[in-house]
Amino acid sequence: MLSHRLNIETEMSDQDKNQRHNQRMQRKKAVVDAAVARADKDKGLILVNTGNGKGKSSAGFGVVARALGHHMNVAVIQFIKGSFSTGEEDFFRRFPDEVEYHVMGEGFTWDTQNRQRDIATAMAAWEKAESFLSNSEFDLVLLDELNIALKYDYIPLERVLTALHNKPEMQHVIITGRGAKNELIEIADTVTEMREIKHAYKAGIRAQKGVEL
Amino acid sequence: MLSHRLNIETEMSDQDKNQRHNQRMQRKKAVVDAAVARADKDKGLILVNTGNGKGKSSAGFGVVARALGHHMNVAVIQFIKGSFSTGEEDFFRRFPDEVEYHVMGEGFTWDTQNRQRDIATAMAAWEKAESFLSNSEFDLVLLDELNIALKYDYIPLERVLTALHNKPEMQHVIITGRGAKNELIEIADTVTEMREIKHAYKAGIRAQKGVEL
């Protein structure tokens, strides 16, 4: 079937190809234009990046860069700090006037082996998050790896839902981490599942500076 | 089953919960430590972010930020430029010493309606990309939306595969865009599919400054 189609394509003249392409693009443009015309509301968005693949936090930090391009004020809280230093922290701390950057004090949860201490540090970070989520001076709040803290019941889900419900209308919030709770997915505007198709790690390649670190 | 399990959890004392948690974390730590010990190779990675969901480009730009945190040199080529100005471009152009930033001249393909012109501009952008992919001074090269240019046959796949095959050993390359070609997935080290679970757009909310723009 595929090779059959390829043969047809080979036999098509360049002119036919161009014409077909243009017709297809015109139809696509009509669909896109209509969708753009329908979408006319403005709103502070709640975005959730979840799943087992790479890119959940990276995508959050990419949106931070985008927001800074518009001279917005950004707050970042990292709920799970890796035991290694991270490039994004070093980078975004260079803009203290535009980015409030907080990292929860402890390492990965399986490094601490102490649930009571994890809960205390997670709650301290969460209280910081609440102060950002009730302050309309912050245009964007990134709650990096909050889903992990919720998964381990370090922070009560109800409290997170309440803070999101009461946030400033135009404030955007990004929540990352695998295993997002259903209740969070329900109140979110945009939810993406990052699915791992392939990971270098499994081929024996360690985390690379500038990519994972 | 779920409510039954919840009942058991409610009946567990805090001490039991903590103990169980610690045991689970100890097992997890052992698994993670073993995997870390196995992964000991260094390599310039080829990452592909594909799928129909949000976050493919954002994740690419998040990695750019991470690399800049390590004072690496970065090259960015955007193969498809939206008709709107984008925050990430405004932001990363602030670092001309560390980031070479190139945007292909035209708008979205369905805006131009001219296949010959699209091919010419895509090829000009690709030649720029080849110059970065053969220059070991660039630690990270982001080829944003290259998959779209490949999908429409604007750039020959073979030429892309060859350039990736011959790139400097420690250079990292990120390729984004929906519909990644199988041959690209095969040679990539890490591939993530961004799956759309939910998108604000479909609820009538237009692209928001700082998030999508």
GROMACS .gro file of C-alpha atoms in nm:
model
  426
    1MET     CA    1   0.000   0.000   0.000
    2LEU     CA    2   0.272   0.243   0.103
    3SER     CA    3   0.501   0.156  -0.190
    4HIS     CA    4   0.202   0.178  -0.423
    5ARG     CA    5   0.136   0.531  -0.297
    6LEU     CA    6   0.502   0.620  -0.333
    7ASN     CA    7   0.493   0.509  -0.697
    8ILE     CA    8   0.198   0.732  -0.767
    9GLU     CA    9   0.380   1.022  -0.604
   10THR     CA   10   0.688   0.957  -0.815
   11GLU     CA   11   0.479   0.961  -1.128
   12MET     CA   12   0.315   1.292  -1.036
   13SER     CA   13   0.465   1.594  -1.208
   14ASP     CA   14   0.607   1.869  -0.993
   15GLN     CA   15   0.325   2.090  -1.111
   16ASP     CA   16   0.064   1.839  -0.992
   17LYS     CA   17   0.245   1.806  -0.663
   18ASN     CA   18   0.250   2.180  -0.609
   19GLN     CA   19  -0.116   2.214  -0.702
   20ARG     CA   20  -0.220   1.933  -0.471
   21HIS     CA   21  -0.010   2.079  -0.191
   22ASN     CA   22  -0.163   2.423  -0.236
   23GLN     CA   23  -0.516   2.285  -0.232
   24ARG     CA   24  -0.441   2.089   0.083
   25MET     CA   25  -0.288   2.395   0.248
   26GLN     CA   26  -0.587   2.610   0.152
   27ARG     CA   27  -0.822   2.364   0.318
   28LYS     CA   28  -0.597   2.354   0.622
   29LYS     CA   29  -0.583   2.733   0.638
   30ALA     CA   30  -0.964   2.750   0.629
   31VAL     CA   31  -0.989   2.505   0.920
   32VAL     CA   32  -0.722   2.690   1.121
   33ASP     CA   33  -0.876   3.031   1.050
   34ALA     CA   34  -1.219   2.911   1.162
   35ALA     CA   35  -1.074   2.766   1.483
   36VAL     CA   36  -0.887   3.090   1.551
   37ALA     CA   37  -1.210   3.287   1.498
   38ARG     CA   38  -1.394   3.063   1.747
   39ALA     CA   39  -1.124   3.091   2.016
   40ASP     CA   40  -1.160   3.448   2.139
   41LYS     CA   41  -1.144   3.425   2.518
   42ASP     CA   42  -0.851   3.533   2.736
   43LYS     CA   43  -0.780   3.352   3.060
   44GLY     CA   44  -0.502   3.268   3.296
   45LEU     CA   45  -0.430   2.905   3.212
   46ILE     CA   46  -0.361   2.604   3.429
   47LEU     CA   47  -0.125   2.373   3.240
   48VAL     CA   48  -0.031   2.024   3.351
   49ASN     CA   49   0.268   1.833   3.207
   50THR     CA   50   0.260   1.471   3.316
   51GLY     CA   51   0.355   1.122   3.193
   52ASN     CA   52   0.670   0.910   3.216
   53GLY     CA   53   0.863   1.078   2.934
   54LYS     CA   54   1.123   1.352   2.920
   55GLY     CA   55   1.029   1.718   2.877
   56LYS     CA   56   0.773   1.787   3.151
   57SER     CA   57   0.996   2.026   3.346
   58SER     CA   58   1.188   2.141   3.037
   59ALA     CA   59   0.860   2.248   2.874
   60GLY     CA   60   0.774   2.440   3.192
   61PHE     CA   61   1.108   2.620   3.181
   62GLY     CA   62   1.062   2.689   2.809
   63VAL     CA   63   0.738   2.870   2.890
   64VAL     CA   64   0.924   3.064   3.162
   65ALA     CA   65   1.165   3.186   2.891
   66ARG     CA   66   0.872   3.275   2.665
   67ALA     CA   67   0.704   3.475   2.944
   68LEU     CA   68   1.030   3.659   3.018
   69GLY     CA   69   1.039   3.752   2.649
   70HIS     CA   70   0.718   3.944   2.721
   71HIS     CA   71   0.868   4.102   3.034
   72MET     CA   72   0.630   3.912   3.260
   73ASN     CA   73   0.700   3.835   3.625
   74VAL     CA   74   0.760   3.471   3.700
   75ALA     CA   75   0.777   3.258   4.014
   76VAL     CA   76   0.934   2.913   4.014
   77ILE     CA   77   0.917   2.654   4.289
   78GLN     CA   78   1.098   2.325   4.246
   79PHE     CA   79   0.935   2.071   4.475
   80ILE     CA   80   1.187   1.797   4.410
   81LYS     CA   81   1.546   1.897   4.386
   82GLY     CA   82   1.785   1.654   4.227
   83SER     CA   83   2.103   1.579   4.413
   84PHE     CA   84   2.295   1.739   4.125
   85SER     CA   85   2.299   2.108   4.047
   86THR     CA   86   2.073   2.199   3.760
   87GLY     CA   87   2.142   2.430   3.468
   88GLU     CA   88   1.797   2.584   3.464
   89GLU     CA   89   1.837   2.701   3.821
   90ASP     CA   90   2.177   2.858   3.748
   91PHE     CA   91   2.033   3.026   3.442
   92PHE     CA   92   1.706   3.168   3.571
   93ARG     CA   93   1.866   3.290   3.894
   94ARG     CA   94   2.051   3.539   3.673
   95PHE     CA   95   1.727   3.740   3.650
   96PRO     CA   96   1.634   3.811   4.012
   97ASP     CA   97   1.419   4.113   3.918
   98GLU     CA   98   1.196   3.904   3.693
   99VAL     CA   99   1.213   3.556   3.843
  100GLU     CA  100   1.150   3.452   4.204
  101TYR     CA  101   1.323   3.115   4.226
  102HIS     CA  102   1.274   2.874   4.515
  103VAL     CA  103   1.402   2.523   4.557
  104MET     CA  104   1.271   2.290   4.824
  105GLY     CA  105   1.556   2.209   5.055
  106GLU     CA  106   1.586   1.832   5.027
  107GLY     CA  107   1.705   1.587   4.761
  108PHE     CA  108   1.498   1.331   4.579
  109THR     CA  109   1.251   1.155   4.805
  110TRP     CA  110   1.427   0.820   4.775
  111ASP     CA  111   1.744   0.987   4.890
  112THR     CA  112   1.604   1.123   5.216
  113GLN     CA  113   1.433   0.807   5.343
  114ASN     CA  114   1.246   1.014   5.600
  115ARG     CA  115   0.878   1.076   5.533
  116GLN     CA  116   0.816   1.318   5.819
  117ARG     CA  117   1.097   1.545   5.710
  118ASP     CA  118   0.982   1.526   5.345
  119ILE     CA  119   0.632   1.633   5.447
  120ALA     CA  120   0.764   1.928   5.646
  121THR     CA  121   0.984   2.054   5.363
  122ALA     CA  122   0.711   1.999   5.101
  123MET     CA  123   0.462   2.194   5.312
  124ALA     CA  124   0.707   2.480   5.358
  125ALA     CA  125   0.752   2.496   4.980
  126TRP     CA  126   0.376   2.475   4.932
  127GLU     CA  127   0.316   2.771   5.163
  128LYS     CA  128   0.557   2.969   4.947
  129ALA     CA  129   0.357   2.857   4.642
  130GLU     CA  130   0.034   2.975   4.804
  131SER     CA  131   0.185   3.321   4.852
  132PHE     CA  132   0.261   3.337   4.475
  133LEU     CA  133  -0.080   3.197   4.378
  134SER     CA  134  -0.254   3.475   4.571
  135ASN     CA  135  -0.036   3.754   4.429
  136SER     CA  136  -0.147   3.896   4.094
  137GLU     CA  137   0.194   4.054   4.041
  138PHE     CA  138   0.312   3.713   3.924
  139ASP     CA  139   0.198   3.649   3.567
  140LEU     CA  140   0.327   3.293   3.562
  141VAL     CA  141   0.390   3.043   3.842
  142LEU     CA  142   0.578   2.720   3.769
  143LEU     CA  143   0.520   2.447   4.029
  144ASP     CA  144   0.786   2.203   3.915
  145GLU     CA  145   0.733   1.839   4.023
  146LEU     CA  146   0.435   1.931   4.241
  147ASN     CA  147   0.269   1.612   4.115
  148ILE     CA  148   0.532   1.403   4.292
  149ALA     CA  149   0.466   1.577   4.622
  150LEU     CA  150   0.091   1.514   4.572
  151LYS     CA  151   0.148   1.151   4.473
  152TYR     CA  152   0.326   1.082   4.803
  153ASP     CA  153   0.058   1.275   4.997
  154TYR     CA  154   0.316   1.524   5.118
  155ILE     CA  155   0.072   1.807   5.043
  156PRO     CA  156  -0.310   1.777   5.077
  157LEU     CA  157  -0.468   1.778   4.729
  158GLU     CA  158  -0.765   1.981   4.856
  159ARG     CA  159  -0.540   2.265   4.953
  160VAL     CA  160  -0.380   2.275   4.608
  161LEU     CA  161  -0.721   2.270   4.434
  162THR     CA  162  -0.845   2.556   4.656
  163ALA     CA  163  -0.539   2.771   4.584
  164LEU     CA  164  -0.574   2.712   4.209
  165HIS     CA  165  -0.945   2.790   4.224
  166ASN     CA  166  -0.879   3.122   4.398
  167LYS     CA  167  -0.575   3.232   4.194
  168PRO     CA  168  -0.575   3.569   4.010
  169GLU     CA  169  -0.785   3.540   3.693
  170MET     CA  170  -0.509   3.620   3.445
  171GLN     CA  171  -0.228   3.432   3.621
  172HIS     CA  172  -0.089   3.128   3.438
  173VAL     CA  173   0.016   2.822   3.638
  174ILE     CA  174   0.220   2.525   3.517
  175ILE     CA  175   0.231   2.205   3.718
  176THR     CA  176   0.471   1.927   3.623
  177GLY     CA  177   0.552   1.574   3.732
  178ARG     CA  178   0.443   1.223   3.650
  179GLY     CA  179   0.121   1.076   3.788
  180ALA     CA  180  -0.095   1.393   3.788
  181LYS     CA  181  -0.407   1.349   4.002
  182ASN     CA  182  -0.737   1.323   3.814
  183GLU     CA  183  -0.885   1.615   4.007
  184LEU     CA  184  -0.598   1.833   3.885
  185ILE     CA  185  -0.645   1.719   3.525
  186GLU     CA  186  -1.013   1.808   3.557
  187ILE     CA  187  -0.958   2.171   3.657
  188ALA     CA  188  -0.664   2.223   3.416
  189ASP     CA  189  -0.709   2.400   3.082
  190THR     CA  190  -0.431   2.224   2.896
  191VAL     CA  191  -0.290   1.884   2.984
  192THR     CA  192  -0.008   1.708   2.804
  193GLU     CA  193   0.116   1.358   2.863
  194MET     CA  194   0.486   1.322   2.785
  195ARG     CA  195   0.523   0.958   2.673
  196GLU     CA  196   0.861   0.793   2.666
  197ILE     CA  197   0.919   0.633   2.326
  198LYS     CA  198   1.293   0.590   2.384
  199HIS     CA  199   1.542   0.708   2.647
  200ALA     CA  200   1.920   0.734   2.616
  201TYR     CA  201   1.948   0.628   2.981
  202LYS     CA  202   1.833   0.278   2.893
  203ALA     CA  203   2.119   0.250   2.642
  204GLY     CA  204   2.366   0.309   2.925
  205ILE     CA  205   2.416   0.680   2.862
  206ARG     CA  206   2.420   0.882   3.181
  207ALA     CA  207   2.243   1.216   3.228
  208GLN     CA  208   2.423   1.474   3.014
  209LYS     CA  209   2.513   1.824   3.127
  210GLY     CA  210   2.298   2.080   2.949
  211VAL     CA  211   2.035   1.827   2.851
  212GLU     CA  212   1.923   1.652   3.168
  213LEU     CA  213   2.137   1.839   3.423
  214MET     CA  214  -1.107  -0.228   4.515
  215LEU     CA  215  -0.989   0.132   4.531
  216SER     CA  216  -1.220   0.224   4.823
  217HIS     CA  217  -1.119  -0.096   5.000
  218ARG     CA  218  -0.757   0.005   4.966
  219LEU     CA  219  -0.834   0.356   5.089
  220ASN     CA  220  -0.998   0.205   5.400
  221ILE     CA  221  -0.690   0.006   5.479
  222GLU     CA  222  -0.478   0.318   5.440
  223THR     CA  223  -0.707   0.511   5.675
  224GLU     CA  224  -0.673   0.239   5.935
  225MET     CA  225  -0.295   0.236   5.914
  226SER     CA  226  -0.122   0.428   6.187
  227ASP     CA  227   0.107   0.712   6.091
  228GLN     CA  228   0.397   0.503   6.210
  229ASP     CA  229   0.299   0.215   5.980
  230LYS     CA  230   0.260   0.458   5.692
  231ASN     CA  231   0.602   0.606   5.750
  232GLN     CA  232   0.762   0.265   5.779
  233ARG     CA  233   0.598   0.139   5.463
  234HIS     CA  234   0.695   0.456   5.282
  235ASN     CA  235   1.056   0.426   5.392
  236GLN     CA  236   1.076   0.063   5.281
  237ARG     CA  237   0.930   0.153   4.944
  238MET     CA  238   1.174   0.442   4.904
  239GLN     CA  239   1.468   0.218   5.002
  240ARG     CA  240   1.373  -0.030   4.730
  241LYS     CA  241   1.332   0.256   4.482
  242LYS     CA  242   1.669   0.401   4.579
  243ALA     CA  243   1.833   0.062   4.521
  244VAL     CA  244   1.678   0.040   4.172
  245VAL     CA  245   1.777   0.397   4.086
  246ASP     CA  246   2.131   0.355   4.219
  247ALA     CA  247   2.179   0.037   4.013
  248ALA     CA  248   2.054   0.209   3.698
  249VAL     CA  249   2.283   0.506   3.761
  250ALA     CA  250   2.578   0.269   3.805
  251ARG     CA  251   2.496   0.098   3.474
  252ALA     CA  252   2.461   0.426   3.279
  253ASP     CA  253   2.819   0.548   3.257
  254LYS     CA  254   2.862   0.660   2.897
  255ASP     CA  255   2.884   1.021   2.777
  256LYS     CA  256   2.754   1.115   2.437
  257GLY     CA  257   2.610   1.404   2.243
  258LEU     CA  258   2.242   1.319   2.235
  259ILE     CA  259   1.984   1.340   1.960
  260LEU     CA  260   1.648   1.420   2.116
  261VAL     CA  261   1.318   1.418   1.931
  262ASN     CA  262   1.000   1.579   2.069
  263THR     CA  263   0.699   1.481   1.864
  264GLY     CA  264   0.324   1.412   1.899
  265ASN     CA  265   0.011   1.630   1.877
  266GLY     CA  266   0.030   1.783   2.226
  267LYS     CA  267   0.173   2.104   2.364
  268GLY     CA  268   0.531   2.131   2.489
  269LYS     CA  269   0.747   2.002   2.204
  270SER     CA  270   0.910   2.339   2.129
  271SER     CA  271   0.878   2.463   2.488
  272ALA     CA  272   1.074   2.161   2.608
  273GLY     CA  273   1.340   2.237   2.347
  274PHE     CA  274   1.368   2.594   2.472
  275GLY     CA  275   1.377   2.472   2.833
  276VAL     CA  276   1.684   2.265   2.746
  277VAL     CA  277   1.837   2.574   2.580
  278ALA     CA  278   1.797   2.756   2.913
  279ARG     CA  279   1.952   2.461   3.097
  280ALA     CA  280   2.251   2.456   2.859
  281LEU     CA  281   2.299   2.831   2.902
  282GLY     CA  282   2.310   2.769   3.277
  283HIS     CA  283   2.622   2.564   3.203
  284HIS     CA  284   2.764   2.842   2.981
  285MET     CA  285   2.732   2.627   2.672
  286ASN     CA  286   2.704   2.767   2.319
  287VAL     CA  287   2.367   2.717   2.159
  288ALA     CA  288   2.228   2.749   1.806
  289VAL     CA  289   1.855   2.772   1.739
  290ILE     CA  290   1.682   2.745   1.404
  291GLN     CA  291   1.306   2.784   1.386
  292PHE     CA  292   1.188   2.614   1.068
  293ILE     CA  293   0.829   2.730   1.099
  294LYS     CA  294   0.769   3.078   1.224
  295GLY     CA  295   0.423   3.161   1.349
  296SER     CA  296   0.261   3.473   1.211
  297PHE     CA  297   0.275   3.622   1.562
  298SER     CA  298   0.595   3.729   1.737
  299THR     CA  299   0.713   3.478   1.992
  300GLY     CA  300   0.837   3.540   2.343
  301GLU     CA  301   1.113   3.280   2.326
  302GLU     CA  302   1.272   3.458   2.031
  303ASP     CA  303   1.261   3.797   2.208
  304PHE     CA  304   1.411   3.636   2.516
  305PHE     CA  305   1.695   3.428   2.373
  306ARG     CA  306   1.801   3.703   2.133
  307ARG     CA  307   1.909   3.892   2.446
  308PHE     CA  308   2.215   3.662   2.463
  309PRO     CA  309   2.383   3.706   2.125
  310ASP     CA  310   2.722   3.591   2.258
  311GLU     CA  311   2.582   3.256   2.369
  312VAL     CA  312   2.291   3.193   2.133
  313GLU     CA  313   2.290   3.203   1.752
  314TYR     CA  314   1.923   3.248   1.670
  315HIS     CA  315   1.780   3.203   1.320
  316VAL     CA  316   1.422   3.212   1.206
  317MET     CA  317   1.315   3.089   0.866
  318GLY     CA  318   1.167   3.383   0.678
  319GLU     CA  319   0.812   3.270   0.609
  320GLY     CA  320   0.494   3.221   0.810
  321PHE     CA  321   0.314   2.893   0.872
  322THR     CA  322   0.300   2.677   0.561
  323TRP     CA  323  -0.078   2.710   0.529
  324ASP     CA  324  -0.036   3.086   0.527
  325THR     CA  325   0.203   3.101   0.232
  326GLN     CA  326   0.016   2.877  -0.015
  327ASN     CA  327   0.326   2.854  -0.229
  328ARG     CA  328   0.516   2.527  -0.221
  329GLN     CA  329   0.814   2.634  -0.431
  330ARG     CA  330   0.883   2.934  -0.209
  331ASP     CA  331   0.840   2.719   0.105
  332ILE     CA  332   1.097   2.469  -0.025
  333ALA     CA  333   1.347   2.745  -0.105
  334THR     CA  334   1.319   2.905   0.239
  335ALA     CA  335   1.329   2.567   0.415
  336MET     CA  336   1.643   2.469   0.227
  337ALA     CA  337   1.812   2.800   0.309
  338ALA     CA  338   1.735   2.737   0.678
  339TRP     CA  339   1.860   2.379   0.648
  340GLU     CA  340   2.193   2.491   0.502
  341LYS     CA  341   2.232   2.715   0.807
  342ALA     CA  342   2.154   2.411   1.022
  343GLU     CA  343   2.421   2.207   0.844
  344SER     CA  344   2.679   2.472   0.924
  345PHE     CA  345   2.593   2.440   1.297
  346LEU     CA  346   2.584   2.059   1.283
  347SER     CA  347   2.939   2.053   1.149
  348ASN     CA  348   3.077   2.303   1.402
  349SER     CA  349   3.186   2.158   1.736
  350GLU     CA  350   3.182   2.504   1.895
  351PHE     CA  351   2.806   2.461   1.932
  352ASP     CA  352   2.727   2.237   2.228
  353LEU     CA  353   2.354   2.229   2.157
  354VAL     CA  354   2.158   2.279   1.835
  355LEU     CA  355   1.778   2.318   1.848
  356LEU     CA  356   1.606   2.246   1.517
  357ASP     CA  357   1.259   2.369   1.605
  358GLU     CA  358   0.974   2.229   1.390
  359LEU     CA  359   1.216   2.054   1.155
  360ASN     CA  360   0.972   1.760   1.152
  361ILE     CA  361   0.712   1.976   0.976
  362ALA     CA  362   0.958   2.069   0.701
  363LEU     CA  363   1.041   1.697   0.662
  364LYS     CA  364   0.674   1.598   0.663
  365TYR     CA  365   0.604   1.825   0.366
  366ASP     CA  366   0.922   1.706   0.187
  367TYR     CA  367   1.065   2.057   0.192
  368ILE     CA  368   1.402   1.911   0.299
  369PRO     CA  369   1.534   1.568   0.187
  370LEU     CA  370   1.533   1.328   0.482
  371GLU     CA  371   1.858   1.165   0.365
  372ARG     CA  372   2.041   1.493   0.395
  373VAL     CA  373   1.919   1.541   0.752
  374LEU     CA  374   2.018   1.185   0.850
  375THR     CA  375   2.365   1.234   0.700
  376ALA     CA  376   2.423   1.561   0.885
  377LEU     CA  377   2.312   1.404   1.214
  378HIS     CA  378   2.534   1.102   1.153
  379ASN     CA  379   2.839   1.324   1.095
  380LYS     CA  380   2.778   1.577   1.376
  381PRO     CA  381   3.046   1.639   1.643
  382GLU     CA  382   3.045   1.353   1.893
  383MET     CA  383   2.958   1.558   2.201
  384GLN     CA  384   2.712   1.795   2.036
  385HIS     CA  385   2.348   1.765   2.148
  386VAL     CA  386   2.070   1.812   1.894
  387ILE     CA  387   1.699   1.859   1.964
  388ILE     CA  388   1.444   1.816   1.687
  389THR     CA  389   1.081   1.912   1.742
  390GLY     CA  390   0.752   1.895   1.557
  391ARG     CA  391   0.465   1.653   1.514
  392GLY     CA  392   0.489   1.355   1.282
  393ALA     CA  393   0.858   1.268   1.331
  394LYS     CA  394   0.984   1.033   1.058
  395ASN     CA  395   1.058   0.676   1.166
  396GLU     CA  396   1.416   0.697   1.038
  397LEU     CA  397   1.472   0.994   1.268
  398ILE     CA  398   1.323   0.811   1.566
  399GLU     CA  399   1.556   0.520   1.491
  400ILE     CA  400   1.878   0.722   1.510
  401ALA     CA  401   1.761   0.935   1.806
  402ASP     CA  402   1.876   0.860   2.162
  403THR     CA  403   1.571   0.998   2.341
  404VAL     CA  404   1.226   1.035   2.189
  405THR     CA  405   0.923   1.177   2.363
  406GLU     CA  406   0.569   1.186   2.232
  407MET     CA  407   0.375   1.483   2.364
  408ARG     CA  408   0.014   1.361   2.375
  409GLU     CA  409  -0.270   1.607   2.399
  410ILE     CA  410  -0.500   1.511   2.684
  411LYS     CA  411  -0.678   1.846   2.689
  412HIS     CA  412  -0.621   2.185   2.520
  413ALA     CA  413  -0.757   2.526   2.627
  414TYR     CA  414  -0.795   2.616   2.261
  415LYS     CA  415  -1.079   2.369   2.223
  416ALA     CA  416  -1.265   2.545   2.505
  417GLY     CA  417  -1.258   2.867   2.302
  418ILE     CA  418  -0.954   3.018   2.474
  419ARG     CA  419  -0.713   3.180   2.231
  420ALA     CA  420  -0.335   3.149   2.248
  421GLN     CA  421  -0.218   3.339   2.556
  422LYS     CA  422   0.081   3.571   2.564
  423GLY     CA  423   0.364   3.418   2.764
  424VAL     CA  424   0.223   3.066   2.735
  425GLU     CA  425   0.172   2.996   2.366
  426LEU     CA  426   0.300   3.325   2.218
   0.00000   0.00000   0.00000
